[in-house]
Amino acid sequence: CLGQAGWKDDIDGALAMADQVGELTGRVGIRYYTYLEPIVSGVLVSNTTVLRDTADTLATTEQVSDDFQLLLARVTRGVALIHQHGPKREAGLQLLTDLREAAQGEQFPNPGMVPLFDICIAKEQARLGDIDGAIARCRAVSGELVAIGAMVWNAPATDVLVTALLRRGGDSDLW
């Protein structure tokens, strides 16, 4: 993106190349990186094309792939669902909540995804009116990210936290 013309064409090109490769691992991985950060950051809209693509990818991955590829497909689908403006948001929240709970187990393949789950869950909590819960979750995520020096999800976490604080509007929330 970076404000450069044609960035959406680059996304379409990456997806087309991934499909030509034919290998499911490449297709799942490319979709994860193509959709995840742009959607979470608000740069890319989770539209009908994204929803159809993530549903198809997840369905295929469920039939033929390993646990890690299935995780990537589920995360991508959950993020696409929870960020769309329609009735399937609840399914996205459930999918990401289930993944968050699974992440507590010792066998979870990528614990680094937990902050992403928490950020998306907190954003939806705030949208549904649980402002205090969203603030508490985002404060915890932000603190953990800073403590471990992981910056990739700091901007979305801060966005959700500040938005929730502004919505709550308490004396200690605003200057």
Tab-separated table of C-alpha atoms in Angstrom:
chain	number	residue	atom	x	y	z
A	1	CYS	CA	0.000	0.000	0.000
A	2	LEU	CA	2.164	2.910	1.243
A	3	GLY	CA	-0.032	5.258	-0.768
A	4	GLN	CA	1.327	3.967	-4.067
A	5	ALA	CA	-1.005	3.691	-7.016
A	6	GLY	CA	-1.788	0.158	-8.106
A	7	TRP	CA	-1.354	-1.578	-4.752
A	8	LYS	CA	-4.716	-3.307	-5.063
A	9	ASP	CA	-3.614	-4.663	-8.437
A	10	ASP	CA	-0.548	-6.075	-6.668
A	11	ILE	CA	-2.842	-7.956	-4.293
A	12	ASP	CA	-4.842	-9.369	-7.178
A	13	GLY	CA	-1.599	-10.336	-8.915
A	14	ALA	CA	-0.254	-12.106	-5.820
A	15	LEU	CA	-3.461	-14.103	-5.454
A	16	ALA	CA	-3.448	-15.048	-9.144
A	17	MET	CA	0.190	-16.199	-8.924
A	18	ALA	CA	-0.591	-18.255	-5.822
A	19	ASP	CA	-3.408	-19.988	-7.670
A	20	GLN	CA	-1.118	-20.783	-10.607
A	21	VAL	CA	1.433	-22.413	-8.328
A	22	GLY	CA	-1.179	-25.041	-7.585
A	23	GLU	CA	0.355	-26.025	-4.257
A	24	LEU	CA	-2.107	-25.525	-1.405
A	25	THR	CA	0.608	-24.482	1.033
A	26	GLY	CA	1.529	-21.542	-1.179
A	27	ARG	CA	-2.085	-20.583	-1.776
A	28	VAL	CA	-2.901	-20.594	1.945
A	29	GLY	CA	0.237	-18.695	2.909
A	30	ILE	CA	-0.195	-16.038	0.234
A	31	ARG	CA	-3.803	-15.455	1.296
A	32	TYR	CA	-2.747	-15.185	4.941
A	33	TYR	CA	-0.186	-12.476	4.173
A	34	THR	CA	-2.273	-10.783	1.481
A	35	TYR	CA	-5.434	-10.416	3.548
A	36	LEU	CA	-4.520	-10.474	7.223
A	37	GLU	CA	-2.549	-7.313	7.934
A	38	PRO	CA	-4.353	-5.120	5.375
A	39	ILE	CA	-7.764	-6.116	6.775
A	40	VAL	CA	-6.749	-5.767	10.435
A	41	SER	CA	-5.157	-2.392	9.675
A	42	GLY	CA	-8.272	-1.170	7.868
A	43	VAL	CA	-6.535	-0.809	4.511
A	44	LEU	CA	-8.436	-3.598	2.781
A	45	VAL	CA	-12.179	-4.132	3.083
A	46	SER	CA	-13.425	-7.620	3.772
A	47	ASN	CA	-15.827	-7.718	0.831
A	48	THR	CA	-17.702	-10.536	-0.886
A	49	THR	CA	-14.642	-11.489	-2.943
A	50	VAL	CA	-12.468	-11.833	0.161
A	51	LEU	CA	-15.190	-13.736	2.005
A	52	ARG	CA	-15.718	-16.167	-0.881
A	53	ASP	CA	-11.971	-16.664	-1.336
A	54	THR	CA	-11.303	-17.312	2.354
A	55	ALA	CA	-14.273	-19.695	2.573
A	56	ASP	CA	-13.054	-21.670	-0.452
A	57	THR	CA	-9.496	-21.770	0.853
A	58	LEU	CA	-10.607	-22.956	4.283
A	59	ALA	CA	-12.874	-25.647	2.811
A	60	THR	CA	-10.063	-26.988	0.640
A	61	THR	CA	-7.531	-26.816	3.462
A	62	GLU	CA	-9.830	-28.712	5.826
A	63	GLN	CA	-9.896	-31.609	3.368
A	64	VAL	CA	-6.247	-31.981	2.451
A	65	SER	CA	-3.804	-30.012	4.537
A	66	ASP	CA	-1.652	-30.146	7.651
A	67	ASP	CA	-2.379	-28.476	10.980
A	68	PHE	CA	-0.318	-25.347	10.335
A	69	GLN	CA	-1.904	-24.621	6.951
A	70	LEU	CA	-5.312	-25.231	8.496
A	71	LEU	CA	-4.452	-22.733	11.253
A	72	LEU	CA	-3.474	-20.093	8.680
A	73	ALA	CA	-6.683	-20.686	6.715
A	74	ARG	CA	-8.822	-20.470	9.875
A	75	VAL	CA	-7.134	-17.286	11.070
A	76	THR	CA	-7.523	-15.663	7.670
A	77	ARG	CA	-11.186	-16.682	7.482
A	78	GLY	CA	-11.874	-15.518	11.050
A	79	VAL	CA	-10.286	-12.127	10.415
A	80	ALA	CA	-12.199	-11.718	7.144
A	81	LEU	CA	-15.500	-12.592	8.835
A	82	ILE	CA	-15.080	-10.431	11.927
A	83	HIS	CA	-14.118	-7.390	9.844
A	84	GLN	CA	-16.976	-7.591	7.354
A	85	HIS	CA	-20.099	-5.510	7.725
A	86	GLY	CA	-22.689	-8.238	7.718
A	87	PRO	CA	-24.337	-11.034	9.640
A	88	LYS	CA	-21.329	-13.383	9.607
A	89	ARG	CA	-19.333	-11.293	12.093
A	90	GLU	CA	-20.489	-13.524	14.920
A	91	ALA	CA	-19.030	-16.567	13.143
A	92	GLY	CA	-15.714	-14.723	12.856
A	93	LEU	CA	-15.772	-13.880	16.551
A	94	GLN	CA	-16.496	-17.503	17.404
A	95	LEU	CA	-13.733	-18.801	15.154
A	96	LEU	CA	-11.134	-16.416	16.599
A	97	THR	CA	-12.330	-17.094	20.155
A	98	ASP	CA	-11.973	-20.826	19.548
A	99	LEU	CA	-8.477	-20.295	18.160
A	100	ARG	CA	-7.602	-18.125	21.157
A	101	GLU	CA	-8.726	-20.871	23.522
A	102	ALA	CA	-6.783	-23.479	21.547
A	103	ALA	CA	-3.693	-21.285	21.831
A	104	GLN	CA	-3.637	-21.970	25.562
A	105	GLY	CA	-2.634	-25.560	24.825
A	106	GLU	CA	0.940	-26.700	24.543
A	107	GLN	CA	0.488	-28.019	21.009
A	108	PHE	CA	-0.598	-24.721	19.422
A	109	PRO	CA	1.616	-24.237	16.338
A	110	ASN	CA	2.035	-20.442	16.534
A	111	PRO	CA	1.551	-18.696	19.897
A	112	GLY	CA	2.633	-15.451	18.231
A	113	MET	CA	-0.887	-15.204	16.806
A	114	VAL	CA	-2.484	-14.759	20.237
A	115	PRO	CA	-2.138	-10.938	20.196
A	116	LEU	CA	-3.917	-10.850	16.828
A	117	PHE	CA	-6.782	-12.919	18.226
A	118	ASP	CA	-7.061	-10.635	21.251
A	119	ILE	CA	-7.039	-7.459	19.148
A	120	CYS	CA	-9.811	-8.729	16.861
A	121	ILE	CA	-11.851	-10.019	19.807
A	122	ALA	CA	-11.418	-6.714	21.667
A	123	LYS	CA	-12.538	-4.715	18.637
A	124	GLU	CA	-15.682	-6.808	18.400
A	125	GLN	CA	-16.245	-6.584	22.172
A	126	ALA	CA	-16.199	-2.798	21.865
A	127	ARG	CA	-18.549	-2.869	18.871
A	128	LEU	CA	-20.974	-5.021	20.873
A	129	GLY	CA	-20.848	-2.628	23.840
A	130	ASP	CA	-18.374	-4.337	26.175
A	131	ILE	CA	-16.100	-1.300	26.253
A	132	ASP	CA	-14.489	-2.139	29.597
A	133	GLY	CA	-13.706	-5.677	28.443
A	134	ALA	CA	-12.204	-4.380	25.203
A	135	ILE	CA	-10.056	-1.858	27.060
A	136	ALA	CA	-8.792	-4.465	29.521
A	137	ARG	CA	-7.974	-6.914	26.714
A	138	CYS	CA	-6.165	-4.273	24.625
A	139	ARG	CA	-4.185	-2.959	27.576
A	140	ALA	CA	-3.003	-6.486	28.302
A	141	VAL	CA	-2.094	-7.112	24.650
A	142	SER	CA	-0.265	-3.798	24.319
A	143	GLY	CA	1.708	-4.463	27.483
A	144	GLU	CA	2.668	-7.952	26.326
A	145	LEU	CA	3.723	-6.702	22.895
A	146	VAL	CA	5.954	-4.024	24.386
A	147	ALA	CA	7.407	-6.456	26.936
A	148	ILE	CA	8.510	-8.912	24.263
A	149	GLY	CA	9.512	-6.261	21.714
A	150	ALA	CA	6.983	-7.410	19.133
A	151	MET	CA	5.743	-4.420	17.200
A	152	VAL	CA	3.811	-5.961	14.318
A	153	TRP	CA	0.414	-5.746	16.060
A	154	ASN	CA	1.049	-2.589	18.132
A	155	ALA	CA	-0.704	-0.190	15.755
A	156	PRO	CA	-3.970	-2.166	15.554
A	157	ALA	CA	-3.899	-2.800	19.323
A	158	THR	CA	-3.408	0.905	19.995
A	159	ASP	CA	-6.163	1.802	17.535
A	160	VAL	CA	-8.681	-0.490	19.254
A	161	LEU	CA	-7.599	0.693	22.715
A	162	VAL	CA	-7.798	4.412	21.924
A	163	THR	CA	-11.117	4.018	20.113
A	164	ALA	CA	-12.566	2.157	23.104
A	165	LEU	CA	-11.224	4.760	25.547
A	166	LEU	CA	-12.790	7.544	23.469
A	167	ARG	CA	-16.097	5.683	23.374
A	168	ARG	CA	-16.049	5.196	27.148
A	169	GLY	CA	-15.072	8.831	27.635
A	170	GLY	CA	-14.276	8.571	31.348
A	171	ASP	CA	-12.379	11.300	33.205
A	172	SER	CA	-9.252	9.148	33.364
A	173	ASP	CA	-9.605	8.103	29.699
A	174	LEU	CA	-9.306	11.555	28.154
A	175	TRP	CA	-7.228	14.636	28.856
